[in-house]
CSV table of C-alpha atoms and ligand atoms in Angstrom, one decimal:
chain,number,residue,atom,x,y,z
A,20,MET,CA,3.4,-35.9,8.5
A,21,THR,CA,4.6,-39.4,8.8
A,22,LEU,CA,4.8,-40.7,12.3
A,23,GLN,CA,7.5,-43.4,12.2
A,24,GLY,CA,9.0,-42.8,15.5
A,25,VAL,CA,8.1,-43.7,19.1
A,26,LYS,CA,7.8,-41.6,22.2
A,27,PHE,CA,7.3,-42.6,25.8
A,28,THR,CA,4.4,-40.7,27.3
A,29,GLY,CA,3.3,-42.4,30.5
A,30,VAL,CA,4.5,-44.7,33.2
A,31,GLY,CA,2.7,-46.4,36.1
A,32,ALA,CA,3.3,-48.9,38.8
A,33,ALA,CA,1.5,-51.1,41.4
A,34,THR,CA,2.7,-53.2,44.3
A,35,PRO,CA,0.7,-55.4,46.8
A,36,SER,CA,0.3,-53.8,50.2
A,37,GLN,CA,1.7,-56.8,52.1
A,38,CYS,CA,5.5,-56.4,52.9
A,39,LEU,CA,7.8,-59.3,53.5
A,40,THR,CA,10.8,-58.2,55.5
A,41,ASN,CA,14.2,-59.8,56.1
A,42,ALA,CA,13.0,-60.4,59.6
A,43,HIS,CA,10.1,-62.5,58.3
A,44,LEU,CA,12.4,-64.5,56.1
A,45,SER,CA,14.8,-65.1,59.1
A,46,ALA,CA,11.9,-66.8,60.8
A,47,LEU,CA,11.2,-69.0,57.8
A,48,VAL,CA,14.7,-70.1,56.8
A,49,ASP,CA,18.3,-70.1,58.2
A,50,THR,CA,19.3,-66.5,57.1
A,51,SER,CA,19.7,-63.0,58.5
A,52,ASP,CA,19.0,-59.4,57.7
A,53,GLU,CA,22.8,-58.8,57.6
A,54,TRP,CA,23.4,-61.7,55.1
A,55,ILE,CA,20.6,-60.6,52.8
A,56,GLN,CA,21.4,-56.9,52.8
A,57,SER,CA,25.2,-57.4,52.3
A,58,ARG,CA,24.7,-59.9,49.4
A,59,THR,CA,21.6,-58.3,47.7
A,60,GLY,CA,20.8,-54.9,49.2
A,61,ILE,CA,17.2,-56.1,49.7
A,62,GLN,CA,15.4,-55.1,52.9
A,63,GLU,CA,11.8,-55.9,52.0
A,64,ARG,CA,9.6,-56.9,49.1
A,65,HIS,CA,5.9,-56.7,48.4
A,66,VAL,CA,4.0,-60.0,48.1
A,67,ALA,CA,0.5,-60.6,46.8
A,68,ALA,CA,-2.2,-61.8,49.1
A,69,PRO,CA,-3.8,-65.2,48.2
A,70,GLU,CA,-6.8,-63.6,46.5
A,71,GLN,CA,-4.8,-61.0,44.6
A,72,ARG,CA,-4.3,-61.7,40.9
A,73,LEU,CA,-1.9,-60.5,38.3
A,74,VAL,CA,-4.8,-58.8,36.5
A,75,ASP,CA,-5.3,-56.6,39.5
A,76,LEU,CA,-1.7,-55.3,39.7
A,77,ALA,CA,-1.3,-55.0,35.9
A,78,SER,CA,-4.5,-53.1,35.5
A,79,GLU,CA,-3.6,-50.7,38.3
A,80,ALA,CA,-0.2,-50.0,36.8
A,81,ALA,CA,-1.7,-49.6,33.3
A,82,GLY,CA,-4.4,-47.2,34.5
A,83,ALA,CA,-1.7,-45.0,36.1
A,84,ALA,CA,0.4,-45.0,32.9
A,85,LEU,CA,-2.6,-44.1,30.7
A,86,GLN,CA,-3.5,-41.3,33.1
A,87,MET,CA,0.0,-39.8,32.9
A,88,ALA,CA,-0.1,-40.1,29.1
A,89,GLY,CA,-3.5,-38.5,29.0
A,90,LEU,CA,-4.7,-41.4,26.8
A,91,GLU,CA,-8.2,-42.9,26.9
A,92,PRO,CA,-8.2,-46.7,27.3
A,93,THR,CA,-10.3,-46.9,24.1
A,94,ALA,CA,-7.4,-45.2,22.2
A,95,VAL,CA,-4.9,-48.1,22.9
A,96,ASP,CA,-4.2,-50.1,19.8
A,97,LEU,CA,-1.9,-52.7,21.2
A,98,LEU,CA,-1.5,-54.1,24.7
A,99,ILE,CA,1.4,-56.4,25.5
A,100,LEU,CA,1.7,-58.0,29.0
A,101,ALA,CA,5.1,-59.4,29.8
A,102,THR,CA,4.8,-62.0,32.5
A,103,SER,CA,6.0,-65.5,33.5
A,104,THR,CA,3.3,-65.9,36.1
A,105,PRO,CA,0.0,-65.5,34.3
A,106,ASP,CA,-3.4,-65.9,36.1
A,107,ASP,CA,-4.3,-68.1,33.1
A,108,LEU,CA,-1.8,-70.1,31.1
A,109,PHE,CA,-3.8,-69.2,27.9
A,110,GLY,CA,-2.9,-65.5,28.6
A,111,THR,CA,-3.7,-62.7,31.0
A,112,ALA,CA,-3.4,-59.7,28.7
A,113,CYS,CA,-7.0,-60.0,27.5
A,114,LEU,CA,-8.2,-60.0,31.1
A,115,VAL,CA,-6.3,-56.7,31.6
A,116,GLN,CA,-7.7,-55.4,28.3
A,117,THR,CA,-11.3,-55.9,29.6
A,118,ARG,CA,-10.6,-54.7,33.1
A,119,ILE,CA,-9.2,-51.3,31.9
A,120,GLY,CA,-11.6,-50.9,29.0
A,121,ALA,CA,-9.0,-51.1,26.2
A,122,VAL,CA,-11.7,-52.5,23.9
A,123,ASN,CA,-10.1,-51.5,20.6
A,124,ALA,CA,-6.7,-53.0,21.4
A,125,VAL,CA,-5.3,-56.3,20.4
A,126,ALA,CA,-3.8,-57.9,23.6
A,127,PHE,CA,-1.4,-60.7,24.1
A,128,ASP,CA,1.2,-62.0,26.6
A,129,LEU,CA,4.9,-62.2,26.0
A,130,THR,CA,7.3,-64.3,28.1
A,131,ALA,CA,10.9,-63.5,28.5
A,132,ALA,CA,11.2,-63.7,32.3
A,133,CYS,CA,13.1,-60.7,33.8
A,134,SER,CA,13.9,-59.4,30.3
A,135,GLY,CA,10.2,-59.5,29.5
A,136,PHE,CA,9.4,-55.8,29.8
A,137,LEU,CA,12.3,-54.8,27.7
A,138,PHE,CA,11.5,-57.4,25.0
A,139,ALA,CA,7.8,-56.2,25.0
A,140,LEU,CA,8.8,-52.6,24.8
A,141,VAL,CA,11.0,-53.2,21.8
A,142,THR,CA,8.3,-55.4,20.2
A,143,ALA,CA,5.6,-52.7,20.7
A,144,ALA,CA,7.9,-50.0,19.3
A,145,GLN,CA,8.3,-52.0,16.0
A,146,TYR,CA,4.5,-52.0,15.5
A,147,LEU,CA,4.5,-48.2,15.9
A,148,ARG,CA,7.5,-47.7,13.7
A,149,THR,CA,5.8,-49.6,10.8
A,150,GLY,CA,2.7,-47.5,11.2
A,151,ALA,CA,0.6,-50.5,12.0
A,152,TYR,CA,-0.5,-49.0,15.3
A,153,ARG,CA,-0.4,-45.5,16.9
A,154,SER,CA,-0.5,-46.3,20.6
A,155,ALA,CA,0.7,-49.2,22.8
A,156,LEU,CA,0.4,-50.1,26.4
A,157,VAL,CA,3.3,-52.3,27.6
A,158,ILE,CA,2.9,-53.9,31.0
A,159,GLY,CA,5.4,-56.0,32.9
A,160,GLY,CA,3.9,-57.9,35.9
A,161,ASP,CA,4.8,-60.9,37.9
A,162,ILE,CA,3.7,-62.7,41.1
A,163,LEU,CA,6.8,-64.8,41.6
A,164,SER,CA,5.8,-65.5,45.2
A,165,ARG,CA,3.4,-68.1,43.8
A,166,TRP,CA,6.4,-70.1,42.5
A,167,VAL,CA,9.2,-69.5,45.1
A,168,ASP,CA,10.2,-72.4,47.3
A,169,TRP,CA,9.8,-70.7,50.7
A,170,GLY,CA,12.1,-73.3,52.2
A,171,ASP,CA,15.0,-72.5,49.9
A,172,ARG,CA,17.1,-69.7,51.4
A,173,ARG,CA,19.2,-69.3,48.2
A,174,THR,CA,16.2,-68.1,46.2
A,175,CYS,CA,13.3,-67.0,48.6
A,176,ILE,CA,15.2,-63.9,49.8
A,177,LEU,CA,15.3,-62.4,46.3
A,178,PHE,CA,11.9,-62.1,44.8
A,179,GLY,CA,8.9,-59.8,45.2
A,180,ASP,CA,5.6,-59.1,43.3
A,181,GLY,CA,4.5,-56.1,41.3
A,182,ALA,CA,3.6,-54.6,38.0
A,183,GLY,CA,4.7,-51.6,35.9
A,184,ALA,CA,3.5,-50.1,32.7
A,185,MET,CA,4.5,-47.7,30.0
A,186,VAL,CA,2.6,-46.0,27.2
A,187,LEU,CA,4.2,-45.6,23.8
A,188,GLN,CA,2.8,-43.4,21.1
A,189,SER,CA,3.7,-42.7,17.5
A,190,SER,CA,5.8,-39.6,17.0
A,191,ASP,CA,7.7,-37.7,14.3
A,192,VAL,CA,10.8,-37.9,16.5
A,193,ASP,CA,12.0,-41.4,17.5
A,194,GLN,CA,12.9,-41.4,21.2
A,195,LEU,CA,13.9,-45.1,21.1
A,196,LEU,CA,17.5,-44.5,20.0
A,197,SER,CA,18.7,-48.1,19.9
A,198,PHE,CA,18.3,-51.6,21.4
A,199,GLU,CA,20.1,-54.9,21.5
A,200,LEU,CA,18.4,-58.2,22.5
A,201,ARG,CA,20.0,-61.5,23.2
A,202,SER,CA,19.1,-65.0,24.3
A,203,ASP,CA,21.0,-68.3,24.9
A,204,GLY,CA,19.1,-71.4,25.7
A,205,ARG,CA,22.3,-73.3,26.4
A,206,LEU,CA,22.3,-71.5,29.8
A,207,ASN,CA,18.6,-72.3,30.5
A,208,GLU,CA,19.4,-74.6,33.4
A,209,HIS,CA,20.8,-71.8,35.5
A,210,LEU,CA,17.4,-70.3,36.2
A,211,THR,CA,14.2,-72.2,35.8
A,212,LEU,CA,10.5,-72.4,36.7
A,213,ALA,CA,10.0,-75.6,34.8
A,214,PHE,CA,6.9,-77.7,34.0
A,215,ALA,CA,6.8,-80.7,36.3
A,216,GLY,CA,3.8,-82.9,35.5
A,217,THR,CA,2.5,-86.0,37.2
A,218,PRO,CA,2.2,-88.9,34.8
A,219,GLN,CA,-1.4,-90.1,34.3
A,220,THR,CA,-2.4,-93.1,32.3
A,221,LEU,CA,-5.3,-92.6,29.9
A,222,GLY,CA,-5.3,-96.1,28.4
A,223,GLU,CA,-3.1,-99.0,27.5
A,224,ASN,CA,0.3,-97.6,26.4
A,225,LEU,CA,-1.2,-94.2,26.6
A,226,ALA,CA,-0.1,-91.7,29.2
A,227,ILE,CA,0.2,-87.9,29.5
A,228,ALA,CA,1.6,-85.6,32.2
A,229,GLN,CA,-0.9,-83.7,34.3
A,230,GLY,CA,0.0,-80.0,35.0
A,231,GLY,CA,2.2,-78.5,37.6
A,232,PHE,CA,5.4,-76.5,37.9
A,233,ALA,CA,8.5,-77.0,40.0
A,234,PRO,CA,9.5,-74.0,42.1
A,235,ILE,CA,12.2,-71.5,40.9
A,236,ALA,CA,15.6,-73.1,40.8
A,237,MET,CA,18.7,-71.0,40.4
A,238,ASN,CA,22.5,-71.3,40.2
A,239,GLY,CA,23.1,-67.9,41.8
A,240,ARG,CA,26.8,-67.7,41.1
A,241,GLU,CA,26.4,-68.5,37.4
A,242,VAL,CA,23.5,-66.0,37.1
A,243,TYR,CA,25.6,-63.3,38.8
A,244,ARG,CA,28.6,-63.9,36.6
A,245,PHE,CA,26.4,-63.9,33.5
A,246,ALA,CA,24.7,-60.6,34.5
A,247,VAL,CA,27.9,-58.6,35.3
A,248,THR,CA,29.6,-59.6,32.1
A,249,GLN,CA,26.8,-59.6,29.5
A,250,VAL,CA,24.8,-56.6,30.7
A,251,PRO,CA,27.6,-54.0,30.2
A,252,GLU,CA,28.3,-55.5,26.8
A,253,VAL,CA,24.8,-55.0,25.5
A,254,ILE,CA,24.6,-51.5,26.9
A,255,GLU,CA,27.8,-50.7,25.1
A,256,LYS,CA,26.4,-52.2,21.9
A,257,ALA,CA,23.2,-50.1,22.2
A,258,LEU,CA,25.3,-46.9,22.8
A,259,HIS,CA,27.4,-47.7,19.8
A,260,ARG,CA,24.3,-48.2,17.6
A,261,ALA,CA,22.9,-44.9,18.8
A,262,GLY,CA,26.2,-43.0,18.3
A,263,CYS,CA,26.1,-42.0,22.0
A,264,THR,CA,28.8,-42.1,24.7
A,265,VAL,CA,28.5,-43.4,28.3
A,266,GLU,CA,28.9,-39.8,29.5
A,267,GLU,CA,25.6,-38.8,27.7
A,268,ILE,CA,23.6,-41.3,29.8
A,269,ASP,CA,21.5,-39.4,32.4
A,270,TRP,CA,20.0,-42.5,34.1
A,271,LEU,CA,20.9,-46.2,34.3
A,272,VAL,CA,17.8,-48.3,35.0
A,273,LEU,CA,18.7,-51.9,35.2
A,274,HIS,CA,16.5,-54.9,36.0
A,275,GLN,CA,16.4,-54.7,39.8
A,276,ALA,CA,17.8,-58.1,40.6
A,277,ASN,CA,20.4,-57.3,43.2
A,278,GLN,CA,22.2,-54.2,44.4
A,279,ARG,CA,25.6,-55.8,43.9
A,280,ILE,CA,24.7,-56.5,40.2
A,281,LEU,CA,23.6,-52.9,39.8
A,282,ASP,CA,26.8,-51.6,41.4
A,283,ALA,CA,29.1,-53.9,39.4
A,284,VAL,CA,27.5,-53.0,36.0
A,285,ALA,CA,27.6,-49.3,36.8
A,286,GLU,CA,31.3,-49.6,37.8
A,287,ARG,CA,32.2,-51.5,34.7
A,288,LEU,CA,30.6,-48.9,32.5
A,289,GLY,CA,32.0,-46.0,34.5
A,290,ILE,CA,28.6,-44.6,35.4
A,291,PRO,CA,28.5,-42.7,38.8
A,292,GLN,CA,26.1,-44.0,41.5
A,293,GLU,CA,24.0,-40.8,41.4
A,294,LYS,CA,22.8,-41.8,37.9
A,295,VAL,CA,21.8,-45.3,39.0
A,296,ILE,CA,18.1,-45.8,39.8
A,297,SER,CA,17.5,-48.4,42.4
A,298,ASN,CA,14.4,-49.6,44.4
A,299,VAL,CA,15.8,-53.1,45.0
A,300,GLY,CA,16.0,-52.5,48.7
A,301,GLN,CA,12.2,-52.0,48.9
A,302,CYS,CA,10.9,-54.2,46.1
A,303,GLY,CA,13.4,-57.0,45.6
A,304,ASN,CA,13.4,-58.7,42.2
A,305,THR,CA,10.0,-58.3,40.6
A,306,SER,CA,11.0,-59.9,37.3
A,307,ALA,CA,9.1,-58.4,34.3
A,308,ALA,CA,7.8,-55.6,36.5
A,309,SER,CA,11.1,-54.3,37.8
A,310,ILE,CA,12.2,-51.8,35.1
A,311,PRO,CA,8.9,-49.8,34.9
A,312,LEU,CA,8.5,-50.1,38.7
A,313,ALA,CA,11.9,-48.6,39.2
A,314,LEU,CA,11.2,-45.8,36.6
A,315,ALA,CA,7.8,-44.8,37.9
A,316,ALA,CA,8.7,-43.0,41.2
A,317,PRO,CA,11.6,-40.9,39.8
A,318,ILE,CA,9.5,-39.8,36.9
A,319,GLN,CA,6.5,-39.0,39.0
A,320,GLN,CA,8.7,-37.1,41.4
A,321,GLY,CA,10.3,-35.1,38.6
A,322,HIS,CA,13.9,-36.5,39.0
A,323,ILE,CA,13.8,-38.0,35.5
A,324,GLN,CA,12.8,-35.2,33.2
A,325,SER,CA,11.6,-34.8,29.6
A,326,GLY,CA,14.5,-35.4,27.2
A,327,ASP,CA,16.7,-37.3,29.7
A,328,LEU,CA,18.6,-40.2,28.2
A,329,ILE,CA,17.9,-43.5,29.9
A,330,ALA,CA,19.9,-46.6,29.4
A,331,THR,CA,18.0,-49.7,30.5
A,332,ALA,CA,18.8,-53.4,30.5
A,333,GLY,CA,17.0,-56.5,31.4
A,334,PHE,CA,18.4,-60.0,32.1
A,335,GLY,CA,17.2,-63.2,33.4
A,336,ALA,CA,15.9,-66.7,32.7
A,337,GLY,CA,16.1,-68.1,29.2
A,338,LEU,CA,18.7,-67.0,29.6
A,339,THR,CA,17.6,-63.7,28.0
A,340,TRP,CA,19.1,-60.2,28.2
A,341,GLY,CA,19.0,-56.9,26.3
A,342,ALA,CA,19.4,-53.2,26.5
A,343,ALA,CA,17.6,-50.2,25.1
A,344,LEU,CA,18.5,-46.5,25.0
A,345,PHE,CA,15.6,-44.1,25.0
A,346,ARG,CA,14.7,-40.5,25.8
A,347,TRP,CA,11.9,-39.9,28.2
A,348,GLN,CA,9.0,-38.2,26.5
B,5,COA,N1,21.3,-66.8,54.1
B,5,COA,C1,22.4,-67.2,54.6
B,5,COA,N2,23.3,-68.0,54.0
B,5,COA,C2,23.0,-68.3,52.7
B,5,COA,C3,21.8,-67.8,52.1
B,5,COA,C4,21.0,-67.1,52.8
B,5,COA,N3,19.8,-66.6,52.3
B,5,COA,N4,21.8,-68.3,50.8
B,5,COA,C5,23.0,-69.0,50.6
B,5,COA,N5,23.7,-69.0,51.8
B,5,COA,C6,25.0,-69.6,52.0
B,5,COA,C7,25.2,-70.7,51.1
B,5,COA,O1,24.6,-71.9,51.5
B,5,COA,C8,26.7,-70.8,51.1
B,5,COA,O2,27.1,-71.5,52.3
B,5,COA,P1,28.3,-72.6,52.2
B,5,COA,O3,29.5,-71.8,51.7
B,5,COA,O4,28.4,-73.0,53.6
B,5,COA,O5,27.8,-73.6,51.2
B,5,COA,C9,27.1,-69.3,51.2
B,5,COA,O6,26.0,-68.6,51.8
B,5,COA,C10,27.6,-68.7,49.9
B,5,COA,O7,26.6,-69.1,49.0
B,5,COA,P2,26.7,-68.5,47.5
B,5,COA,O8,25.6,-69.0,46.7
B,5,COA,O9,28.1,-68.7,47.0
B,5,COA,O10,26.5,-67.0,47.8
B,5,COA,P3,26.7,-65.7,46.9
B,5,COA,O11,27.7,-64.8,47.5
B,5,COA,O12,26.9,-66.1,45.5
B,5,COA,O13,25.3,-65.0,47.0
B,5,COA,C11,23.3,-64.7,45.7
B,5,COA,C12,24.1,-65.6,46.6
B,5,COA,C13,22.1,-65.4,45.2
B,5,COA,C14,22.9,-63.5,46.5
B,5,COA,C15,24.2,-64.3,44.5
B,5,COA,O14,24.8,-65.5,43.9
B,5,COA,C16,23.4,-63.6,43.4
B,5,COA,O15,23.1,-62.4,43.6
B,5,COA,N6,23.2,-64.2,42.2
B,5,COA,C17,22.4,-63.6,41.2
B,5,COA,C18,21.0,-64.0,41.5
B,5,COA,C19,20.0,-63.2,40.7
B,5,COA,O16,20.0,-62.0,40.6
B,5,COA,N7,19.0,-63.9,40.1
B,5,COA,C20,18.0,-63.4,39.3
B,5,COA,C21,18.4,-62.9,38.0
B,5,COA,S1,17.1,-62.3,37.1
């Protein structure tokens, strides 16, 4: 039997225990619970403690996903960690590999900001479809609280920390029905976490920039406009590729940026609210973690069931965006 398809067999999530509420933020910057909730739907978000590292969150989420899939860590062939906030700029995936004991896997990081998990999922699926690997662990994790300007009320209200993971395994039936990935670097300036080095002289006419990053900078209106126009389009493209209709979608699981964006995308597509998964009120925007983090609870609670059709879409810095249509298990 040739196994040239992909099935999704496990999901897991992890969030830090510390909760940052709108009341906390109101004490930090000139904002209010009413403003934040009405503009974003966010009530609270989890933030990592100073000693907490991405490897901790990513490994916890990965362990839960492997357990659901019933897969031993040693059976993982490929581990991709989507993140923009690594513990180590050289890569954090190998640290996760060692922590969970995925000793036979090849592990690497992938960066596509808030689209990172979706891009990693599609990347892993291609390795399985070619037969190169039989099982993959895809993790999305970010600790954006490290890089938020806590004096900037336009951005600090939005972001939270967390990690989520999914297990993909080779299958005779392909449960990844379609995908559509996009990027446009011309729009990069609208959302950045950019290198900002300090010049240092090494010799006569010889200077370099010593490391550092500027905090997250965002043009909120442009990002909002981009999301509500581009996301429905890629979902429609993915539906078209799969030969499916909007009515066939059981669940819409978007990158959890903002409740208004979730509502606007669902409305444009004509998807009723009861099919829209949201945890943005409790987690905020957790970047690469947000899609698996949103999926984990409804799957664990049995709301999302085997065979359900899930439309998912990521979007964010780059700018990057994309959609995938898949059946759970
Ligand atoms: N509390 C109170 N007032 C705030 C505020 C805050 N936290 N942040 C901004 N404001 C003020 C602004 O200063 C502005 O005041 P002014 O008119 O006196 O200048 C006013 O509120 C409106 O600002 P604006 O930026 O136009 O608000 P908005 O309605 O566009 O909402 C966002 C701001 C960020 C909620 C919205 O643009 C958004 O959701 N964008 C998408 C962001 C996103 O999802 N990014 C990540 C994508 S991966």
